[in-house]
mmCIF file of C-alpha atoms in Angstrom:
data_model
loop_
_atom_site.group_PDB
_atom_site.id
_atom_site.type_symbol
_atom_site.label_atom_id
_atom_site.label_comp_id
_atom_site.label_asym_id
_atom_site.label_seq_id
_atom_site.Cartn_x
_atom_site.Cartn_y
_atom_site.Cartn_z
ATOM 1 C CA MET A 259 -60.297 126.726 -67.848
ATOM 2 C CA ARG A 260 -57.445 124.270 -68.405
ATOM 3 C CA TYR A 261 -55.733 124.137 -71.766
ATOM 4 C CA GLY A 262 -54.324 121.004 -73.357
ATOM 5 C CA THR A 263 -50.712 120.276 -74.269
ATOM 6 C CA GLU A 264 -51.283 121.332 -77.877
ATOM 7 C CA HIS A 265 -52.508 124.782 -76.841
ATOM 8 C CA LYS A 266 -49.607 125.206 -74.428
ATOM 9 C CA GLN A 267 -47.096 124.265 -77.137
ATOM 10 C CA ALA A 268 -48.700 126.684 -79.618
ATOM 11 C CA THR A 269 -48.561 129.485 -77.035
ATOM 12 C CA ARG A 270 -44.916 128.722 -76.270
ATOM 13 C CA GLN A 271 -44.091 128.843 -79.982
ATOM 14 C CA ARG A 272 -45.891 132.184 -80.306
ATOM 15 C CA ILE A 273 -43.701 133.636 -77.550
ATOM 16 C CA ILE A 274 -40.536 132.243 -79.186
ATOM 17 C CA LYS A 275 -41.413 133.720 -82.594
ATOM 18 C CA ALA A 276 -42.339 137.115 -81.131
ATOM 19 C CA ALA A 277 -39.158 137.158 -79.035
ATOM 20 C CA GLY A 278 -37.006 136.261 -82.041
ATOM 21 C CA ARG A 279 -38.417 139.191 -84.023
ATOM 22 C CA ARG A 280 -38.003 141.678 -81.180
ATOM 23 C CA PHE A 281 -34.493 140.514 -80.251
ATOM 24 C CA LYS A 282 -33.353 141.027 -83.827
ATOM 25 C CA ARG A 283 -35.064 144.401 -84.084
ATOM 26 C CA ASP A 284 -34.267 145.937 -80.673
ATOM 27 C CA GLY A 285 -31.517 143.735 -79.265
ATOM 28 C CA ILE A 286 -31.587 141.207 -76.439
ATOM 29 C CA ASP A 287 -30.650 143.592 -73.621
ATOM 30 C CA SER A 288 -33.249 146.160 -74.710
ATOM 31 C CA SER A 289 -36.095 143.631 -74.827
ATOM 32 C CA GLY A 290 -37.803 143.186 -71.468
ATOM 33 C CA ILE A 291 -40.203 140.385 -70.594
ATOM 34 C CA SER A 292 -43.170 142.808 -70.566
ATOM 35 C CA ALA A 293 -42.521 143.908 -74.143
ATOM 36 C CA LEU A 294 -41.916 140.338 -75.292
ATOM 37 C CA MET A 295 -45.154 139.090 -73.781
ATOM 38 C CA LYS A 296 -47.097 142.057 -75.143
ATOM 39 C CA ASP A 297 -45.780 141.199 -78.621
ATOM 40 C CA ALA A 298 -47.098 137.670 -78.141
ATOM 41 C CA GLY A 299 -50.464 139.000 -76.944
ATOM 42 C CA LEU A 300 -50.039 137.541 -73.469
ATOM 43 C CA THR A 301 -49.691 138.769 -69.898
ATOM 44 C CA ASN A 302 -46.424 138.795 -67.965
ATOM 45 C CA GLY A 303 -47.775 136.141 -65.617
ATOM 46 C CA ALA A 304 -47.912 133.609 -68.430
ATOM 47 C CA PHE A 305 -44.180 133.862 -69.083
ATOM 48 C CA TYR A 306 -43.015 131.521 -66.321
ATOM 49 C CA THR A 307 -45.490 128.853 -67.409
ATOM 50 C CA HIS A 308 -43.303 128.406 -70.480
ATOM 51 C CA PHE A 309 -39.775 129.537 -69.541
ATOM 52 C CA THR A 310 -37.651 129.454 -66.403
ATOM 53 C CA SER A 311 -35.999 132.808 -67.167
ATOM 54 C CA LYS A 312 -35.347 135.362 -69.891
ATOM 55 C CA ASP A 313 -32.037 133.565 -70.551
ATOM 56 C CA ASP A 314 -34.001 130.366 -71.196
ATOM 57 C CA LEU A 315 -36.149 132.215 -73.755
ATOM 58 C CA VAL A 316 -33.112 133.842 -75.400
ATOM 59 C CA ALA A 317 -31.405 130.458 -75.921
ATOM 60 C CA THR A 318 -34.623 128.946 -77.274
ATOM 61 C CA ALA A 319 -35.352 131.881 -79.604
ATOM 62 C CA VAL A 320 -31.808 131.955 -81.001
ATOM 63 C CA ALA A 321 -31.982 128.215 -81.727
ATOM 64 C CA ASP A 322 -35.414 128.640 -83.323
ATOM 65 C CA GLN A 323 -34.199 131.459 -85.582
ATOM 66 C CA LEU A 324 -31.273 129.387 -86.855
ATOM 67 C CA HIS A 325 -33.491 126.342 -87.394
ATOM 68 C CA ALA A 326 -35.830 128.529 -89.466
ATOM 69 C CA GLN A 327 -32.911 129.923 -91.487
ATOM 70 C CA ASN A 328 -31.718 126.410 -92.193
ATOM 71 C CA ALA A 329 -35.165 125.069 -93.108
ATOM 72 C CA ASN A 330 -36.252 128.036 -95.232
ATOM 73 C CA ILE A 331 -32.999 128.842 -97.021
ATOM 74 C CA VAL A 332 -30.227 126.265 -96.779
ATOM 75 C CA ALA A 333 -32.393 123.131 -96.998
ATOM 76 C CA GLN A 334 -34.355 124.655 -99.920
ATOM 77 C CA ALA A 335 -31.243 125.413 -101.994
ATOM 78 C CA ALA A 336 -30.195 123.136 -104.830
ATOM 79 C CA PRO A 337 -27.473 120.555 -104.225
ATOM 80 C CA GLY A 338 -23.860 121.271 -105.119
ATOM 81 C CA ARG A 339 -22.314 124.530 -106.280
ATOM 82 C CA ALA A 340 -25.581 125.922 -107.651
ATOM 83 C CA GLY A 341 -27.040 125.679 -104.144
ATOM 84 C CA LEU A 342 -24.044 127.487 -102.658
ATOM 85 C CA GLU A 343 -24.593 130.392 -105.010
ATOM 86 C CA GLN A 344 -28.304 130.468 -104.166
ATOM 87 C CA ILE A 345 -27.524 130.650 -100.445
ATOM 88 C CA VAL A 346 -24.894 133.387 -100.837
ATOM 89 C CA ARG A 347 -27.062 135.485 -103.153
ATOM 90 C CA TRP A 348 -30.068 135.196 -100.833
ATOM 91 C CA TYR A 349 -28.053 136.031 -97.736
ATOM 92 C CA LEU A 350 -26.391 139.088 -99.303
ATOM 93 C CA SER A 351 -29.502 140.347 -101.077
ATOM 94 C CA ALA A 352 -30.928 143.829 -100.489
ATOM 95 C CA ARG A 353 -34.205 142.151 -99.558
ATOM 96 C CA HIS A 354 -32.569 140.206 -96.720
ATOM 97 C CA ARG A 355 -30.672 143.288 -95.567
ATOM 98 C CA ASP A 356 -33.832 145.391 -95.434
ATOM 99 C CA SER A 357 -36.116 142.771 -93.851
ATOM 100 C CA SER A 358 -36.181 142.529 -90.074
ATOM 101 C CA ASP A 359 -38.515 139.507 -90.058
ATOM 102 C CA ASP A 360 -36.185 137.373 -92.187
ATOM 103 C CA ASP A 361 -33.089 138.732 -90.524
ATOM 104 C CA CYS A 362 -30.216 136.415 -89.708
ATOM 105 C CA PRO A 363 -29.628 136.107 -85.945
ATOM 106 C CA SER A 364 -25.877 136.112 -86.588
ATOM 107 C CA ALA A 365 -25.923 139.485 -88.355
ATOM 108 C CA ALA A 366 -28.383 140.954 -85.860
ATOM 109 C CA LEU A 367 -27.249 139.548 -82.520
ATOM 110 C CA LEU A 368 -23.675 138.252 -82.660
ATOM 111 C CA ASP A 369 -22.187 140.885 -80.369
ATOM 112 C CA GLU A 370 -24.893 140.353 -77.749
ATOM 113 C CA ILE A 371 -24.700 136.553 -77.953
ATOM 114 C CA ARG A 372 -21.027 136.871 -77.028
ATOM 115 C CA ARG A 373 -22.159 138.293 -73.662
ATOM 116 C CA CYS A 374 -24.973 135.778 -73.097
ATOM 117 C CA THR A 375 -25.044 132.693 -70.896
ATOM 118 C CA ASP A 376 -23.239 129.498 -71.842
ATOM 119 C CA SER A 377 -26.577 127.857 -72.695
ATOM 120 C CA THR A 378 -27.339 130.588 -75.244
ATOM 121 C CA LYS A 379 -23.831 130.328 -76.718
ATOM 122 C CA GLN A 380 -24.280 126.559 -76.997
ATOM 123 C CA ALA A 381 -27.693 126.954 -78.634
ATOM 124 C CA TYR A 382 -26.156 129.430 -81.068
ATOM 125 C CA THR A 383 -23.186 127.151 -81.793
ATOM 126 C CA ASP A 384 -25.437 124.144 -82.448
ATOM 127 C CA GLY A 385 -27.707 126.199 -84.708
ATOM 128 C CA VAL A 386 -24.874 127.759 -86.684
ATOM 129 C CA LEU A 387 -23.197 124.390 -87.201
ATOM 130 C CA MET A 388 -26.461 123.019 -88.581
ATOM 131 C CA VAL A 389 -26.522 125.870 -91.145
ATOM 132 C CA ILE A 390 -22.789 125.495 -91.846
ATOM 133 C CA ASP A 391 -23.084 121.754 -92.359
ATOM 134 C CA GLY A 392 -25.724 122.374 -95.029
ATOM 135 C CA ILE A 393 -23.276 124.678 -96.805
ATOM 136 C CA ALA A 394 -20.375 122.239 -96.338
ATOM 137 C CA ALA A 395 -22.465 119.374 -97.759
ATOM 138 C CA ARG A 396 -22.814 121.353 -100.991
ATOM 139 C CA LEU A 397 -19.170 122.362 -101.006
ATOM 140 C CA ALA A 398 -17.749 118.881 -100.367
ATOM 141 C CA PRO A 399 -20.551 116.275 -100.712
ATOM 142 C CA ASP A 400 -18.188 113.335 -100.168
ATOM 143 C CA ASP A 401 -16.571 114.778 -97.033
ATOM 144 C CA PRO A 402 -18.592 117.703 -95.568
ATOM 145 C CA LEU A 403 -16.524 117.837 -92.362
ATOM 146 C CA SER A 404 -13.439 118.737 -94.391
ATOM 147 C CA ALA A 405 -15.235 121.892 -95.591
ATOM 148 C CA ARG A 406 -16.706 122.943 -92.247
ATOM 149 C CA THR A 407 -14.102 125.582 -91.344
ATOM 150 C CA LYS A 408 -14.130 127.111 -94.829
ATOM 151 C CA SER A 409 -17.965 127.217 -94.738
ATOM 152 C CA LEU A 410 -17.894 128.850 -91.302
ATOM 153 C CA SER A 411 -15.416 131.439 -92.544
ATOM 154 C CA ALA A 412 -17.646 132.254 -95.544
ATOM 155 C CA TYR A 413 -20.670 132.555 -93.224
ATOM 156 C CA ALA A 414 -18.738 134.928 -90.945
ATOM 157 C CA MET A 415 -17.736 137.026 -93.956
ATOM 158 C CA MET A 416 -21.363 137.213 -95.110
ATOM 159 C CA ALA A 417 -22.687 138.137 -91.643
ATOM 160 C CA GLY A 418 -20.128 140.943 -91.323
ATOM 161 C CA THR A 419 -20.896 142.228 -94.818
ATOM 162 C CA LEU A 420 -24.622 142.251 -94.045
ATOM 163 C CA GLN A 421 -24.056 144.129 -90.766
ATOM 164 C CA LEU A 422 -21.907 146.777 -92.410
ATOM 165 C CA SER A 423 -24.291 147.198 -95.337
ATOM 166 C CA ARG A 424 -27.115 147.878 -92.863
ATOM 167 C CA ALA A 425 -25.079 150.469 -90.989
ATOM 168 C CA LEU A 426 -24.052 152.571 -93.999
ATOM 169 C CA ALA A 427 -26.045 155.759 -94.627
ATOM 170 C CA ASP A 428 -25.046 155.738 -98.309
ATOM 171 C CA ARG A 429 -27.509 153.306 -99.949
ATOM 172 C CA ARG A 430 -25.522 153.048 -103.167
ATOM 173 C CA LEU A 431 -22.362 152.157 -101.285
ATOM 174 C CA ALA A 432 -24.324 149.678 -99.171
ATOM 175 C CA ASP A 433 -25.618 147.960 -102.342
ATOM 176 C CA GLU A 434 -22.131 147.887 -103.861
ATOM 177 C CA LEU A 435 -20.844 146.294 -100.652
ATOM 178 C CA LEU A 436 -23.412 143.499 -100.949
ATOM 179 C CA GLU A 437 -22.339 142.831 -104.542
ATOM 180 C CA GLN A 438 -18.684 142.751 -103.534
ATOM 181 C CA GLY A 439 -19.585 140.488 -100.618
ATOM 182 C CA ILE A 440 -21.252 138.025 -103.007
ATOM 183 C CA HIS A 441 -18.118 138.004 -105.152
ATOM 184 C CA ASN A 442 -15.854 137.509 -102.090
ATOM 185 C CA ALA A 443 -17.950 134.716 -100.553
ATOM 186 C CA LEU A 444 -18.252 132.815 -103.828
ATOM 187 C CA ALA A 445 -14.512 133.177 -104.417
ATOM 188 C CA LEU A 446 -13.785 131.828 -100.928
ATOM 189 C CA LEU A 447 -16.102 128.891 -101.581
ATOM 190 C CA GLY A 448 -14.561 128.310 -105.010
ATOM 191 C CA VAL A 449 -17.810 128.905 -106.875
ATOM 192 C CA GLU A 450 -17.740 130.548 -110.275
ATOM 193 C CA HIS A 451 -20.281 133.328 -110.830
ATOM 194 C CA GLU A 452 -23.471 132.060 -112.359
ATOM 195 C CA HIS A 453 -26.971 133.461 -112.216
ATOM 196 C CA ALA A 454 -28.562 131.148 -109.717
ATOM 197 C CA ARG A 455 -32.178 131.386 -108.737
ATOM 198 C CA ILE A 456 -32.627 132.669 -105.192
ATOM 199 C CA PRO A 457 -34.887 130.383 -103.132
ATOM 200 C CA ASN A 458 -38.148 131.975 -101.993
#
């Protein structure tokens, strides 16, 4: 039985989503094609119908994860400073820290991406800049490019804070670190503390 283009695209997307979840949970190096395809409910043989290699899938999944983060969080945040606070508070929330499905690929995979192929690094760079540009547009609406480096620095600070909070055995200390991280990121971005609503 031959499947149409729509079915093939849906199957490809299922593999990408399953791979993104497993990469963030177990790491890229620890995730073999067999496990990835099993997660997607498919056989190993189907893999090469959709991807030329595992590296091809890694680059695609990393890009997909960052696109989802941008669409679900950054693009949903309010304009201006209120939106910046929403983004920071969502990113450094206990819910985000404790959720592997909503996990940020930067916090989960940065060290492994450093060792990946150039195509994966480029996919990561393009995806991160998309997220960063959404932050910069709220920081400096009239000239977002002028705020790009500061936005990238704040994002790096948040990713590191999230990683460390996850690694600490002391839950109270981990929670305090998130709160301090919110304060630090907002200070870097020049946002005064307000109680902003976190986007769903």
